[in-house]
Coordinates of C-alpha atoms in Angstrom, one line a residue:
X1 CA 0.0 0.0 0.0
X2 CA 1.1 3.6 -0.6
X3 CA 2.6 6.1 1.7
X4 CA 0.4 7.5 4.6
X5 CA -2.0 5.7 3.4
X6 CA -13.1 4.5 0.3
X7 CA -16.0 5.3 -1.4
X8 CA -17.2 6.8 1.8
X9 CA -20.8 6.5 2.8
X10 CA -21.4 10.2 3.5
X11 CA -24.4 9.5 5.7
X12 CA -22.2 7.6 8.1
X13 CA -19.6 10.4 8.2
X14 CA -22.3 13.0 8.8
X15 CA -23.6 10.8 11.6
X16 CA -20.2 11.1 13.2
X17 CA -20.0 14.8 12.8
X18 CA -23.4 15.3 14.4
X19 CA -22.9 12.7 17.2
X20 CA -24.5 14.7 20.0
X21 CA -27.6 15.4 17.9
X22 CA -27.7 11.8 16.9
X23 CA -27.7 10.6 20.5
X24 CA -30.5 13.0 21.5
X25 CA -32.5 11.9 18.5
X26 CA -32.3 8.2 19.5
X27 CA -33.1 8.9 23.1
X28 CA -30.6 6.3 24.3
X29 CA -29.0 7.1 27.6
X30 CA -25.4 6.2 26.9
X31 CA -22.8 7.4 29.3
X32 CA -20.2 10.1 29.3
X33 CA -18.4 8.0 31.9
X34 CA -18.3 10.5 34.7
X35 CA -15.6 9.8 37.2
X36 CA -16.6 7.0 39.6
X37 CA -19.9 6.2 37.9
X38 CA -20.1 2.7 36.5
X39 CA -22.1 1.5 33.5
X40 CA -23.5 -2.1 33.2
X41 CA -23.9 -3.6 29.7
X42 CA -26.4 -6.5 29.7
X43 CA -29.4 -7.9 27.8
X44 CA -27.7 -9.6 24.9
X45 CA -24.8 -11.9 24.0
X46 CA -21.5 -10.7 25.4
X47 CA -18.5 -12.3 23.5
X48 CA -15.3 -11.7 25.5
X49 CA -12.5 -13.2 23.4
X50 CA -11.2 -14.4 26.7
X51 CA -10.7 -18.2 26.8
X52 CA -11.3 -18.2 30.5
X53 CA -14.9 -17.1 30.0
X54 CA -15.7 -16.8 26.3
X55 CA -19.2 -15.5 26.9
X56 CA -20.7 -13.8 29.9
X57 CA -24.0 -12.3 30.9
X58 CA -22.8 -8.7 31.5
X59 CA -19.9 -6.4 32.0
X60 CA -19.4 -3.3 34.1
X61 CA -17.3 -0.3 33.1
X62 CA -15.9 2.5 35.2
X63 CA -13.5 5.3 34.3
X64 CA -12.8 3.8 30.9
X65 CA -11.9 0.3 32.3
X66 CA -13.8 -3.0 32.5
X67 CA -14.3 -3.7 36.2
X68 CA -16.4 -6.9 35.9
X69 CA -17.3 -9.5 33.4
X70 CA -19.6 -12.4 34.5
X71 CA -23.2 -12.7 35.7
X72 CA -25.5 -9.7 35.8
X73 CA -25.6 -10.0 39.6
X74 CA -21.8 -9.9 39.8
X75 CA -21.7 -6.8 37.6
X76 CA -24.3 -5.1 39.7
X77 CA -22.4 -5.9 42.9
X78 CA -19.1 -4.5 41.5
X79 CA -20.8 -1.4 39.9
X80 CA -22.5 -0.3 43.1
X81 CA -25.4 2.0 43.6
X82 CA -26.2 4.6 41.0
X83 CA -24.7 2.7 38.1
X84 CA -26.0 3.5 34.6
X85 CA -27.5 0.6 32.7
X86 CA -27.1 -0.1 28.9
X87 CA -29.6 -2.6 27.7
X88 CA -28.3 -4.4 24.6
X89 CA -31.8 -5.3 23.6
X90 CA -30.6 -8.6 22.1
X91 CA -27.7 -7.1 20.3
X92 CA -24.2 -8.5 20.7
X93 CA -21.3 -6.9 22.6
X94 CA -17.7 -7.7 21.9
X95 CA -14.3 -6.0 22.1
X96 CA -13.6 -3.1 19.8
X97 CA -11.9 -4.2 16.6
X98 CA -8.2 -3.6 16.4
X99 CA -6.9 -2.7 12.9
X100 CA -3.8 -4.9 12.1
X101 CA -3.1 -2.9 8.9
X102 CA -4.7 0.1 7.2
X103 CA -4.1 3.7 6.2
X104 CA -6.3 6.1 8.2
X105 CA -5.0 9.3 6.4
X106 CA -5.9 7.9 3.0
X107 CA -9.3 6.9 4.3
X108 CA -9.8 10.5 5.1
X109 CA -8.6 11.5 1.6
X110 CA -11.0 9.2 0.0
X111 CA -13.8 10.6 2.2
X112 CA -13.2 14.0 0.6
X113 CA -13.0 13.1 -3.1
X114 CA -15.0 11.3 -5.8
X115 CA -16.0 7.7 -5.1
X116 CA -15.0 5.5 -8.1
X117 CA -15.5 2.2 -6.3
X118 CA -17.5 -0.6 -8.1
X119 CA -20.4 -2.3 -6.4
X120 CA -21.1 -3.0 -3.6
X121 CA -19.3 0.1 -2.4
X122 CA -20.0 2.5 -5.3
X123 CA -21.2 2.8 -8.9
X124 CA -17.9 2.8 -10.9
X125 CA -18.7 -0.1 -13.3
X126 CA -17.5 1.5 -16.5
X127 CA -15.2 4.2 -17.8
X128 CA -18.1 6.4 -18.8
X129 CA -19.5 5.9 -15.3
X130 CA -16.1 7.0 -13.8
X131 CA -16.3 10.2 -16.0
X132 CA -19.8 10.9 -14.9
X133 CA -19.1 10.4 -11.2
X134 CA -16.1 12.7 -11.5
X135 CA -17.9 15.5 -13.4
X136 CA -20.7 15.4 -10.8
X137 CA -18.3 15.6 -7.9
X138 CA -16.5 18.5 -9.5
X139 CA -19.8 20.4 -9.9
X140 CA -20.6 19.8 -6.2
X141 CA -17.1 20.8 -5.0
X142 CA -16.2 23.7 -7.3
X143 CA -14.7 25.8 -4.5
X144 CA -12.4 22.9 -3.4
X145 CA -11.3 22.3 -7.1
X146 CA -10.7 26.1 -7.5
X147 CA -8.7 26.3 -4.3
X148 CA -6.5 23.3 -4.8
X149 CA -6.4 23.0 -8.5
X150 CA -6.8 19.2 -8.1
X151 CA -9.4 16.5 -8.7
X152 CA -9.0 13.0 -7.2
X153 CA -11.2 10.0 -7.9
X154 CA -10.6 7.1 -5.6
X155 CA -11.1 3.3 -6.0
X156 CA -11.6 2.4 -9.7
X157 CA -11.0 -1.3 -10.4
X158 CA -10.1 -2.4 -13.9
X159 CA -11.2 -6.0 -13.0
X160 CA -14.7 -4.8 -12.4
X161 CA -15.0 -2.2 -15.2
X162 CA -16.9 -3.3 -18.3
X163 CA -13.9 -2.4 -20.4
X164 CA -11.6 -4.6 -18.3
X165 CA -8.8 -2.1 -18.5
X166 CA -7.5 1.1 -16.9
X167 CA -8.8 4.5 -18.0
X168 CA -6.3 6.5 -20.0
X169 CA -5.0 10.0 -20.2
X170 CA -7.3 10.8 -23.1
X171 CA -10.3 9.6 -21.2
X172 CA -9.4 11.8 -18.2
X173 CA -8.7 14.7 -20.5
X174 CA -12.3 14.4 -21.6
X175 CA -13.2 15.4 -18.1
X176 CA -10.8 18.3 -17.9
X177 CA -7.6 19.3 -19.7
X178 CA -7.0 22.3 -17.4
X179 CA -7.1 20.9 -13.8
X180 CA -4.9 17.9 -12.9
X181 CA -6.9 14.8 -12.4
X182 CA -5.7 11.7 -10.5
X183 CA -7.6 8.4 -10.5
X184 CA -6.4 6.0 -7.8
X185 CA -6.8 2.3 -8.5
X186 CA -8.6 0.4 -5.7
X187 CA -5.2 -1.3 -4.9
X188 CA -3.6 2.1 -4.5
X189 CA -0.6 0.7 -6.4
X190 CA -1.7 1.9 -9.8
X191 CA -3.5 5.0 -11.1
X192 CA -4.3 7.1 -14.1
X193 CA -3.8 10.8 -14.7
X194 CA -4.7 13.4 -17.3
X195 CA -2.4 15.6 -19.4
X196 CA -2.5 18.5 -16.8
X197 CA -1.3 16.1 -14.1
X198 CA 1.6 14.8 -16.3
X199 CA 2.6 18.3 -17.0
X200 CA 2.5 19.3 -13.4
X201 CA 4.8 16.4 -12.5
X202 CA 7.1 17.1 -15.5
X203 CA 6.5 13.6 -17.0
X204 CA 6.9 13.4 -20.8
X205 CA 8.0 11.0 -23.5
X206 CA 11.6 11.7 -22.4
X207 CA 11.0 10.6 -18.8
X208 CA 12.5 7.3 -17.9
X209 CA 10.6 4.8 -15.8
X210 CA 11.6 5.1 -12.1
X211 CA 13.1 2.1 -10.2
X212 CA 10.2 -0.1 -9.1
X213 CA 7.7 1.6 -11.3
X214 CA 6.3 2.1 -14.8
X215 CA 4.9 4.9 -16.9
X216 CA 2.7 3.0 -19.4
X217 CA 3.1 4.3 -22.9
X218 CA 0.9 4.8 -26.0
X219 CA 1.2 1.9 -28.4
X220 CA 4.3 2.3 -30.6
X221 CA 5.4 5.4 -28.8
X222 CA 7.2 6.7 -25.7
X223 CA 4.4 9.1 -25.0
X224 CA 2.8 8.3 -21.5
X225 CA -0.8 7.1 -21.8
X226 CA -1.6 8.3 -18.3
X227 CA -1.5 4.9 -16.5
X228 CA 1.1 4.7 -13.7
X229 CA 2.4 1.7 -11.7
X230 CA 3.9 1.7 -8.2
X231 CA 6.8 4.2 -7.7
X232 CA 5.7 6.2 -10.8
X233 CA 2.3 6.6 -9.1
X234 CA 3.8 7.5 -5.7
X235 CA 5.9 10.2 -7.2
X236 CA 2.9 11.7 -9.0
X237 CA 1.0 11.6 -5.7
X238 CA 3.8 13.4 -4.0
X239 CA 3.6 16.3 -6.5
X240 CA -0.2 16.5 -6.5
X241 CA -1.0 16.0 -2.9
X242 CA 1.4 18.7 -1.9
X243 CA -1.3 21.1 -3.0
X244 CA -3.3 20.2 0.1
X245 CA -2.4 22.4 3.1
X246 CA -1.9 21.2 6.7
X247 CA -5.5 22.1 7.7
X248 CA -6.9 20.0 4.9
X249 CA -4.7 17.0 5.9
X250 CA -5.7 17.3 9.6
X251 CA -9.4 17.3 8.6
X252 CA -8.8 14.2 6.6
X253 CA -7.2 12.5 9.6
X254 CA -10.3 13.3 11.8
X255 CA -12.7 12.1 9.1
X256 CA -10.7 8.9 8.5
X257 CA -10.7 8.0 12.2
X258 CA -14.4 8.7 12.5
X259 CA -15.1 6.5 9.6
X260 CA -13.1 3.7 11.1
X261 CA -15.1 4.1 14.4
X262 CA -18.4 3.7 12.4
X263 CA -17.3 0.1 11.6
X264 CA -16.5 -0.8 15.2
X265 CA -12.8 -0.1 15.2
X266 CA -11.4 1.4 18.4
X267 CA -7.7 1.2 17.2
X268 CA -6.8 2.0 13.7
X269 CA -3.5 2.2 11.8
X270 CA -1.6 4.5 9.4
X271 CA 0.9 2.2 7.6
X272 CA 3.9 3.6 5.7
X273 CA 3.5 7.1 7.2
X274 CA 5.9 10.0 6.4
X275 CA 7.4 11.9 9.2
X276 CA 5.3 14.9 8.3
X277 CA 2.2 12.8 8.5
X278 CA 3.2 11.6 11.9
X279 CA 3.5 15.2 13.1
X280 CA 0.1 16.0 11.6
X281 CA -1.6 13.1 13.4
X282 CA 0.2 14.1 16.6
X283 CA -1.2 17.6 16.2
X284 CA -4.8 16.3 15.7
X285 CA -4.3 14.1 18.8
X286 CA -3.1 17.1 20.8
X287 CA -6.3 18.9 19.9
X288 CA -8.4 16.0 21.1
X289 CA -9.4 15.3 17.6
X290 CA -9.0 11.5 17.5
X291 CA -12.1 9.5 18.6
X292 CA -10.1 6.3 18.6
X293 CA -6.4 5.2 18.9
X294 CA -4.2 5.6 15.9
X295 CA -1.1 3.5 15.5
X296 CA 1.5 4.6 12.9
X297 CA 4.3 2.8 11.2
X298 CA 6.6 5.2 9.3
X299 CA 8.4 4.2 6.0
X300 CA 11.8 2.8 7.0
X301 CA 13.3 3.9 3.7
X302 CA 12.4 7.6 4.0
X303 CA 11.1 8.5 7.5
X304 CA 13.3 6.9 10.2
X305 CA 13.6 10.4 11.7
X306 CA 10.0 9.9 12.9
X307 CA 11.4 7.3 15.3
X308 CA 13.1 10.1 17.2
X309 CA 9.8 11.7 18.0
X310 CA 8.4 11.4 21.5
X311 CA 5.4 9.5 20.1
X312 CA 7.5 6.5 19.4
X313 CA 6.6 4.6 22.5
X314 CA 4.3 1.8 23.9
X315 CA 1.8 4.3 25.4
X316 CA -0.5 6.6 23.5
X317 CA -0.3 10.3 23.7
X318 CA -3.7 11.9 23.0
X319 CA -4.7 8.6 21.2
X320 CA -1.6 8.4 19.0
X321 CA 1.6 6.5 19.1
X322 CA 4.3 5.3 16.6
X323 CA 4.6 1.6 16.9
X324 CA 7.5 0.8 14.5
X325 CA 8.4 1.0 10.9
X326 CA 7.1 -0.2 7.5
X327 CA 8.9 -1.7 4.5
X328 CA 7.3 -2.3 1.1
X329 CA 8.9 -5.0 -1.0
X330 CA 6.4 -5.4 -3.9
X331 CA 3.1 -4.3 -5.3
X332 CA -0.5 -5.7 -5.6
X333 CA -1.7 -9.0 -7.1
X334 CA -5.0 -7.6 -8.4
X335 CA -3.0 -4.8 -10.2
X336 CA -0.5 -7.6 -11.3
X337 CA 2.5 -5.8 -9.8
X338 CA 3.1 -8.2 -6.9
X339 CA 6.4 -10.1 -7.3
X340 CA 5.9 -13.9 -7.7
X341 CA 8.1 -16.9 -8.3
X342 CA 5.8 -18.1 -11.2
X343 CA 4.2 -16.1 -14.0
X344 CA 0.8 -14.5 -13.9
X345 CA -1.9 -16.6 -15.3
X346 CA -2.8 -13.9 -17.8
X347 CA -0.1 -11.3 -18.1
X348 CA -1.0 -7.6 -18.1
X349 CA -1.1 -5.7 -21.4
X350 CA 2.3 -5.3 -23.0
X351 CA 4.0 -8.1 -20.9
X352 CA 5.2 -11.5 -22.1
X353 CA 3.9 -14.9 -20.9
X354 CA 6.8 -15.2 -18.4
X355 CA 6.0 -11.9 -16.6
X356 CA 5.9 -12.5 -12.8
X357 CA 5.8 -9.0 -11.4
X358 CA 8.7 -7.1 -9.9
X359 CA 10.2 -5.9 -6.6
X360 CA 9.7 -2.4 -5.5
X361 CA 13.2 -2.3 -3.9
X362 CA 16.5 -4.0 -4.2
X363 CA 17.6 -7.1 -2.2
X364 CA 20.2 -4.9 -0.4
X365 CA 17.5 -2.4 0.7
X366 CA 15.4 -5.2 2.1
X367 CA 18.3 -6.8 4.0
X368 CA 19.5 -3.5 5.3
X369 CA 16.1 -2.3 6.4
X370 CA 15.3 -5.5 8.4
X371 CA 18.8 -5.4 9.9
X372 CA 18.3 -1.8 11.0
X373 CA 15.0 -2.6 12.6
X374 CA 16.5 -5.5 14.5
X375 CA 19.5 -3.5 15.5
X376 CA 17.3 -0.6 16.9
X377 CA 14.7 -3.0 18.4
X378 CA 12.0 -1.5 16.2
X379 CA 9.0 -3.6 15.3
X380 CA 8.9 -3.9 11.5
X381 CA 5.9 -4.7 9.3
X382 CA 6.7 -5.7 5.7
X383 CA 4.4 -5.5 2.8
X384 CA 5.0 -8.6 0.7
X385 CA 2.2 -9.9 -1.5
X386 CA 3.9 -12.3 -4.0
X387 CA 5.8 -15.4 -2.8
X388 CA 9.1 -14.1 -4.3
X389 CA 8.6 -11.0 -2.0
X390 CA 7.9 -13.3 0.9
X391 CA 11.1 -15.2 0.2
X392 CA 13.0 -11.9 0.4
X393 CA 11.4 -11.1 3.7
X394 CA 12.2 -14.5 5.1
X395 CA 15.8 -14.3 4.0
X396 CA 16.2 -10.9 5.6
X397 CA 14.7 -11.9 8.9
X398 CA 16.7 -15.1 9.0
X399 CA 20.0 -13.1 8.6
X400 CA 18.9 -10.6 11.2
X401 CA 18.0 -13.3 13.7
X402 CA 21.4 -14.9 13.2
X403 CA 23.0 -11.6 14.0
X404 CA 20.9 -10.2 16.8
X405 CA 18.8 -13.1 18.1
X406 CA 15.1 -13.6 17.8
X407 CA 14.0 -11.8 20.9
X408 CA 10.3 -10.8 21.0
X409 CA 10.4 -8.5 18.0
X410 CA 7.3 -9.9 16.2
X411 CA 8.1 -8.8 12.7
X412 CA 4.9 -8.7 10.7
X413 CA 4.2 -10.0 7.2
X414 CA 1.6 -7.7 5.7
X415 CA -0.8 -9.3 3.1
X416 CA 1.3 -12.4 2.2
X417 CA -1.4 -13.2 -0.3
X418 CA 0.6 -15.7 -2.4
X419 CA 2.4 -17.2 0.5
X420 CA 3.3 -20.9 -0.2
X421 CA 2.7 -23.6 2.4
X422 CA 6.5 -24.1 2.9
X423 CA 6.8 -20.4 3.6
X424 CA 4.2 -20.6 6.4
X425 CA 6.5 -23.1 8.2
X426 CA 9.4 -20.7 7.8
X427 CA 7.3 -17.8 9.2
X428 CA 6.5 -19.8 12.2
X429 CA 10.1 -20.9 12.8
X430 CA 11.3 -17.2 12.6
X431 CA 8.5 -15.7 14.7
X432 CA 7.1 -13.7 11.8
X433 CA 3.5 -12.8 12.4
X434 CA 1.3 -13.1 9.3
X435 CA -1.4 -10.4 8.8
X436 CA -3.4 -11.7 5.9
X437 CA -5.9 -10.0 3.6
X438 CA -8.8 -12.5 3.2
X439 CA -11.2 -9.8 2.0
X440 CA -9.5 -10.4 -1.4
X441 CA -11.5 -13.6 -1.7
X442 CA -14.7 -11.5 -2.0
X443 CA -13.5 -8.5 -3.9
X444 CA -11.0 -10.1 -6.3
X445 CA -11.4 -13.9 -5.8
X446 CA -12.9 -14.4 -9.2
X447 CA -10.3 -12.1 -10.8
X448 CA -7.5 -14.1 -9.1
X449 CA -8.9 -17.4 -10.2
X450 CA -9.5 -16.4 -13.8
X451 CA -6.7 -13.9 -14.5
X452 CA -4.2 -13.3 -11.8
X453 CA -3.1 -16.6 -10.4
X454 CA -5.2 -19.3 -12.1
X455 CA -7.5 -21.8 -10.4
X456 CA -4.8 -23.8 -8.5
X457 CA -2.8 -20.9 -6.9
X458 CA -5.9 -18.8 -6.3
X459 CA -7.3 -21.4 -3.9
X460 CA -4.6 -20.5 -1.3
X461 CA -4.5 -16.7 -1.3
X462 CA -4.3 -15.3 2.3
X463 CA -3.8 -18.8 3.7
X464 CA -5.3 -18.4 7.2
X465 CA -6.1 -22.2 7.3
X466 CA -2.4 -23.1 7.0
X467 CA -1.5 -20.8 9.8
X468 CA -4.3 -22.1 12.0
X469 CA -3.2 -25.7 11.4
X470 CA 0.2 -24.8 12.7
X471 CA -1.1 -23.2 15.9
X472 CA 0.0 -19.7 14.7
X473 CA -1.7 -16.5 15.8
X474 CA -2.5 -14.5 12.6
X475 CA -4.5 -11.3 12.0
X476 CA -6.8 -10.3 9.2
X477 CA -7.2 -6.8 7.8
X478 CA -8.9 -4.7 5.2
X479 CA -6.1 -2.4 4.1
X480 CA -8.5 0.6 3.9
X481 CA -8.9 2.5 1.7
X482 CA -8.3 -0.4 -0.6
X483 CA -11.6 -1.6 0.8
X484 CA -13.8 0.1 3.4
X485 CA -12.7 -0.7 7.0
X486 CA -15.8 -2.9 7.1
X487 CA -15.1 -5.3 10.0
X488 CA -18.1 -7.5 9.0
X489 CA -16.8 -7.9 5.5
X490 CA -13.4 -8.9 6.9
X491 CA -15.1 -11.5 9.2
X492 CA -17.3 -12.9 6.4
X493 CA -14.4 -13.3 4.0
X494 CA -12.2 -15.0 6.6
X495 CA -14.9 -17.4 7.5
X496 CA -16.6 -18.1 4.1
X497 CA -14.1 -17.1 1.4
X498 CA -17.0 -16.6 -0.9
X499 CA -16.3 -14.6 -4.1
X500 CA -18.6 -12.0 -5.8
X501 CA -19.8 -14.8 -8.1
X502 CA -20.7 -17.1 -5.2
X503 CA -17.7 -19.4 -5.6
X504 CA -15.8 -20.6 -2.4
X505 CA -12.2 -19.9 -3.1
X506 CA -10.0 -22.3 -1.1
X507 CA -12.4 -24.0 1.4
X508 CA -9.5 -25.5 3.3
X509 CA -8.3 -22.0 4.1
X510 CA -11.6 -21.1 5.9
X511 CA -11.5 -20.7 9.7
X512 CA -14.2 -20.8 12.4
X513 CA -16.0 -17.6 13.4
X514 CA -14.4 -17.5 16.9
X515 CA -10.9 -17.7 15.4
X516 CA -11.7 -15.0 12.8
X517 CA -13.0 -12.7 15.6
X518 CA -9.8 -13.2 17.6
X519 CA -7.7 -12.3 14.5
X520 CA -9.5 -9.0 14.5
X521 CA -9.4 -8.3 18.3
X522 CA -7.2 -10.1 20.7
X523 CA -4.6 -11.4 18.3
X524 CA -4.4 -8.0 16.6
X525 CA -3.8 -6.4 19.9
X526 CA -1.1 -9.0 20.7
X527 CA 0.5 -8.4 17.3
X528 CA 1.2 -4.8 18.5
X529 CA 2.1 -5.6 22.2
X530 CA -1.2 -4.2 23.4
X531 CA -3.0 -7.4 24.5
X532 CA -2.5 -6.5 28.2
X533 CA -5.0 -3.6 27.8
X534 CA -7.0 -4.4 24.6
X535 CA -8.6 -7.2 22.6
X536 CA -10.8 -8.9 25.1
X537 CA -13.5 -8.0 27.6
X538 CA -11.4 -8.8 30.6
X539 CA -11.5 -6.9 33.9
X540 CA -8.6 -4.4 34.0
X541 CA -8.6 -3.8 30.3
X542 CA -9.8 -0.7 28.4
X543 CA -13.5 -0.5 27.8
X544 CA -13.1 -0.5 24.0
X545 CA -16.4 -2.0 22.9
X546 CA -18.4 -2.7 19.8
X547 CA -22.1 -3.6 19.6
X548 CA -23.4 -5.6 16.6
X549 CA -26.9 -6.0 15.3
X550 CA -26.6 -9.8 15.4
X551 CA -24.5 -12.5 17.0
X552 CA -21.8 -13.6 14.6
X553 CA -21.4 -16.9 16.5
X554 CA -25.0 -18.0 15.8
X555 CA -26.0 -16.3 12.5
X556 CA -25.6 -18.2 9.2
X557 CA -22.1 -17.7 7.9
X558 CA -23.4 -16.4 4.6
X559 CA -25.1 -13.5 6.5
X560 CA -22.1 -12.3 8.4
X561 CA -21.5 -9.5 5.9
X562 CA -25.0 -8.2 6.6
X563 CA -24.4 -7.6 10.3
X564 CA -24.2 -3.9 11.2
X565 CA -22.2 -2.1 13.9
X566 CA -24.7 -0.1 16.0
X567 CA -22.4 1.4 18.6
X568 CA -18.7 1.9 19.2
X569 CA -17.3 2.9 22.6
X570 CA -13.7 4.0 23.2
X571 CA -12.7 3.7 26.8
X572 CA -16.4 3.7 27.8
X573 CA -17.3 6.8 25.7
X574 CA -19.6 6.5 22.8
X575 CA -17.8 7.5 19.6
X576 CA -20.1 6.2 16.9
X577 CA -23.8 5.4 16.8
X578 CA -25.7 4.1 13.8
X579 CA -28.6 6.3 12.5

């Protein structure tokens, strides 16, 4: 995923902005958690994620902490006289979701700009539809376009477009030749721009492809056709996003965190942050602008100075902390830029039959980065989608362990979509924590089977089943804004692995609901050394809570994605409420 990393449901965001009014309208008496006043949650299933008591009748909360979990009588006794009472009315209470990998700043960016996502998250099903959506957005945001001289469309997906290809420079020029336009692919590893954007970035026929990236060209010409891959896209984004001032970026951070909260997340992440982004998040935190905790992992290749900031610590400051560093080895399988040991099933346009993607960095950069993280005792998360990229990660960690010892560093494999079974054994032996991306089985499962990997390899993308068979703790994420931070969609995909067409992709890689929930709560907290205070409804831990419309343990697996989040509490305070 890209640096600092929706179509946003605007109604949900507006609900966050008018939170107080929303609460008054519902008439629900939910607490502000006055000092010393307890609140008892009861009246529905309470799933704790605590193996000592997986389900209880009630919990009691005081001063942001869980003070009891057990029978209603026990909760009443601990809470004492005058306690508030929150009747679940049959809904299900569980720990707040902990984001193992995402990009809260980019979620906020997407909230602000045109939604190009295909169904079920948008209407971007063809290139004319993308053009129409963008024109309508521009008419509704004329002041913003005039101020920034920039238009962004977020989330188009060539695999879901009727044309089955990326939009081109000419097609974006048809929207506007005067204002730079940037369309971001749903993977955020590719994009398309118009002529004005190419000119703003100084990209022409004479511009060479950057290391780890590609400017796609017009047929039979060196002239850029507007489609950008990997580092070529990131360079373009650096030029264009510089037009947004600090205030705009801080507003995006607030919006991104609020959107996360609407899906039940009480801790979210900003992966591959820049140092400037870390400072902006810290500024929002200092203003009390973060409804939930934000955990940042700066880019180890460009932003190690962020590790000198006082927010690199195990405790949050104003709901923000830096947890470690991020390294990106390759690209995206759905964009066909992930680096694999075997060729793509159907190569992308202009590539030969033996095309297998490419690394975003050199072997030396990977080895040196992991070595630096081990030497400094920094937790490192490494984006590696293709199995060749996973091989590079394994080799780097193996050398670092030989040199510094394993310790309790918990290096994290991010995505690992094409991880082979023999590699899972090596991950376990080296203590590498896999954070998989099983939402791909829904969004791109058919595409992986029919175009990216072929029927055999596609069966084992995001192999949670192999990890579970080996007794490994793993986590599962959404990589927002690649997809909405929709916890129920994550849960559904991890449990069912059902594709858009209804196929089940890799039935052996499915895991039970209780395991999938732990991968989103307790194990995600453990991945980041926060399981002593988060991830389960255990007395002494933070009262980070999520309320669901239905019980995921008893509902039909094929209905998991239809469950809604009705309330999210951060340390006992309501931060999101469904309208």
